[in-house]
Amino acid sequence: MAKRQDHRQIAKLAQVQHVRKAAAEASMMAASAAETVSETEHADAEKVAVLAIGDWLGCMAQPWFEPERARDLAAVSVEREGALDAAVSAHADATELRERRVNAWRQASARVELTDTMAKDARRAAGRAREERRLTQLCDRVTFAWSQS
């Protein structure tokens, strides 16, 4: 028969799993906050890029053409598009990180449930073993008393 795990060791393991779950939850919340910030930065970069393109198109639509101004506005527009691309990439990275952290938190949560169940089962098994020992001792006393009478 397999040796049963000591319920105290399993309880310690459960405590460790609870701490790991709390750390995973804090990490998940930090990643979620970072994703929100990157989402805001993405939206801001998109607005700025759209405004820069609008300025350039407005310059191009004027009846008089100013090549230097159009070139400067085009350069600004390209720069803003580059910033937008960087913001999109940062937002995608933040979203991926948040998803990984959510998965890690879910795994930690499942481990907590498992170790809590294991600890409860081990406590029950230890209680049953104590009760069996107590009943065995009681039977031995009764048998001894009966044999002496």
CSV table of C-alpha atoms in Angstrom, one decimal:
chain,number,residue,atom,x,y,z
A,1,MET,CA,0.0,0.0,0.0
A,2,ALA,CA,1.3,3.4,-0.9
A,3,LYS,CA,2.5,5.6,2.0
A,4,ARG,CA,0.1,8.4,2.7
A,5,GLN,CA,1.4,12.0,2.5
A,6,ASP,CA,1.7,13.8,5.8
A,7,HIS,CA,-1.2,16.3,6.0
A,8,ARG,CA,1.1,18.9,7.5
A,9,GLN,CA,3.4,18.8,4.5
A,10,ILE,CA,0.5,19.1,2.2
A,11,ALA,CA,-0.8,22.0,4.2
A,12,LYS,CA,2.6,23.7,3.8
A,13,LEU,CA,2.4,23.0,0.0
A,14,ALA,CA,-1.0,24.5,-0.1
A,15,GLN,CA,0.3,27.7,1.6
A,16,VAL,CA,3.0,27.9,-1.0
A,17,GLN,CA,0.5,27.5,-3.7
A,18,HIS,CA,-1.7,30.3,-2.2
A,19,VAL,CA,1.4,32.6,-2.2
A,20,ARG,CA,2.2,31.7,-5.8
A,21,LYS,CA,-1.4,32.4,-6.8
A,22,ALA,CA,-1.3,35.8,-5.1
A,23,ALA,CA,1.9,36.6,-6.9
A,24,ALA,CA,0.4,35.4,-10.2
A,25,GLU,CA,-2.6,37.6,-9.6
A,26,ALA,CA,-0.5,40.6,-8.8
A,27,SER,CA,1.5,40.0,-12.0
A,28,MET,CA,-1.7,39.6,-14.0
A,29,MET,CA,-3.0,42.9,-12.6
A,30,ALA,CA,0.2,44.7,-13.5
A,31,ALA,CA,0.1,43.3,-17.0
A,32,SER,CA,-3.5,44.3,-17.3
A,33,ALA,CA,-2.6,47.9,-16.2
A,34,ALA,CA,0.3,47.9,-18.7
A,35,GLU,CA,-2.1,46.8,-21.4
A,36,THR,CA,-4.5,49.6,-20.6
A,37,VAL,CA,-1.7,52.1,-20.7
A,38,SER,CA,-0.5,50.8,-24.1
A,39,GLU,CA,-4.0,50.8,-25.4
A,40,THR,CA,-4.3,54.5,-24.5
A,41,GLU,CA,-0.9,55.2,-26.0
A,42,HIS,CA,-2.0,53.4,-29.2
A,43,ALA,CA,-5.3,55.4,-29.4
A,44,ASP,CA,-3.3,58.7,-28.8
A,45,ALA,CA,-0.7,57.8,-31.5
A,46,GLU,CA,-3.5,56.9,-33.9
A,47,LYS,CA,-5.2,60.3,-33.3
A,48,VAL,CA,-1.9,62.1,-33.8
A,49,ALA,CA,-1.1,60.1,-37.0
A,50,VAL,CA,-4.6,60.9,-38.4
A,51,LEU,CA,-4.2,64.6,-37.6
A,52,ALA,CA,-0.8,64.6,-39.3
A,53,ILE,CA,-2.2,63.0,-42.4
A,54,GLY,CA,-5.1,65.4,-42.4
A,55,ASP,CA,-2.7,68.4,-42.2
A,56,TRP,CA,-0.7,67.0,-45.1
A,57,LEU,CA,-3.8,66.3,-47.2
A,58,GLY,CA,-5.1,69.8,-46.3
A,59,CYS,CA,-1.9,71.3,-47.6
A,60,MET,CA,-2.1,69.3,-50.8
A,61,ALA,CA,-5.7,70.4,-51.4
A,62,GLN,CA,-4.9,74.1,-51.2
A,63,PRO,CA,-5.1,76.1,-54.4
A,64,TRP,CA,-1.5,77.3,-54.0
A,65,PHE,CA,1.2,74.6,-53.6
A,66,GLU,CA,4.0,75.0,-51.0
A,67,PRO,CA,6.5,72.2,-51.7
A,68,GLU,CA,8.6,72.8,-48.5
A,69,ARG,CA,5.6,72.9,-46.3
A,70,ALA,CA,4.1,69.8,-48.0
A,71,ARG,CA,7.5,68.0,-47.6
A,72,ASP,CA,7.7,68.9,-43.9
A,73,LEU,CA,4.1,67.8,-43.3
A,74,ALA,CA,4.8,64.5,-45.2
A,75,ALA,CA,7.9,63.9,-43.0
A,76,VAL,CA,5.8,64.6,-39.9
A,77,SER,CA,3.1,62.3,-41.2
A,78,VAL,CA,5.7,59.5,-41.8
A,79,GLU,CA,7.2,60.1,-38.3
A,80,ARG,CA,3.7,59.8,-36.7
A,81,GLU,CA,3.0,56.6,-38.7
A,82,GLY,CA,6.2,55.2,-37.3
A,83,ALA,CA,5.2,56.1,-33.8
A,84,LEU,CA,1.8,54.5,-34.5
A,85,ASP,CA,3.4,51.3,-35.7
A,86,ALA,CA,5.5,51.2,-32.5
A,87,ALA,CA,2.4,51.8,-30.4
A,88,VAL,CA,0.6,49.0,-32.2
A,89,SER,CA,3.5,46.7,-31.6
A,90,ALA,CA,3.7,47.7,-27.9
A,91,HIS,CA,0.0,47.1,-27.5
A,92,ALA,CA,0.2,43.7,-29.1
A,93,ASP,CA,3.1,42.8,-26.8
A,94,ALA,CA,1.2,44.0,-23.8
A,95,THR,CA,-1.9,42.1,-24.8
A,96,GLU,CA,0.2,38.9,-25.3
A,97,LEU,CA,1.9,39.4,-21.9
A,98,ARG,CA,-1.5,39.9,-20.2
A,99,GLU,CA,-2.8,36.7,-21.8
A,100,ARG,CA,0.2,34.8,-20.6
A,101,ARG,CA,-0.2,36.2,-17.1
A,102,VAL,CA,-3.9,35.3,-17.1
A,103,ASN,CA,-3.1,31.8,-18.1
A,104,ALA,CA,-0.4,31.6,-15.3
A,105,TRP,CA,-3.0,32.8,-12.8
A,106,ARG,CA,-5.5,30.2,-13.9
A,107,GLN,CA,-2.9,27.5,-13.6
A,108,ALA,CA,-2.0,28.8,-10.1
A,109,SER,CA,-5.6,28.9,-9.2
A,110,ALA,CA,-6.1,25.3,-10.3
A,111,ARG,CA,-3.0,24.2,-8.3
A,112,VAL,CA,-4.5,26.0,-5.2
A,113,GLU,CA,-7.7,24.1,-5.6
A,114,LEU,CA,-5.8,20.8,-6.1
A,115,THR,CA,-3.6,21.3,-3.0
A,116,ASP,CA,-6.6,22.4,-0.9
A,117,THR,CA,-8.4,19.2,-1.9
A,118,MET,CA,-5.3,17.2,-1.2
A,119,ALA,CA,-4.8,18.8,2.2
A,120,LYS,CA,-8.5,18.2,3.1
A,121,ASP,CA,-8.2,14.6,2.0
A,122,ALA,CA,-5.0,14.1,3.9
A,123,ARG,CA,-6.5,15.6,7.1
A,124,ARG,CA,-9.5,13.2,6.8
A,125,ALA,CA,-7.2,10.3,6.2
A,126,ALA,CA,-5.1,11.2,9.3
A,127,GLY,CA,-8.3,11.6,11.3
A,128,ARG,CA,-9.5,8.2,10.2
A,129,ALA,CA,-6.1,6.7,11.1
A,130,ARG,CA,-6.2,8.2,14.5
A,131,GLU,CA,-9.7,6.9,15.0
A,132,GLU,CA,-8.6,3.4,13.9
A,133,ARG,CA,-5.7,3.4,16.3
A,134,ARG,CA,-8.0,4.6,19.1
A,135,LEU,CA,-10.5,1.8,18.3
A,136,THR,CA,-7.8,-0.8,18.1
A,137,GLN,CA,-6.4,0.3,21.5
A,138,LEU,CA,-9.9,0.2,22.9
A,139,CYS,CA,-10.5,-3.3,21.5
A,140,ASP,CA,-7.2,-4.5,23.0
A,141,ARG,CA,-8.2,-3.1,26.4
A,142,VAL,CA,-11.6,-4.8,26.2
A,143,THR,CA,-10.0,-8.1,25.1
A,144,PHE,CA,-7.4,-7.9,27.8
A,145,ALA,CA,-10.0,-7.1,30.5
A,146,TRP,CA,-12.2,-9.9,29.2
A,147,SER,CA,-9.3,-12.4,29.3
A,148,GLN,CA,-8.5,-11.4,32.9
A,149,SER,CA,-12.0,-12.0,34.1
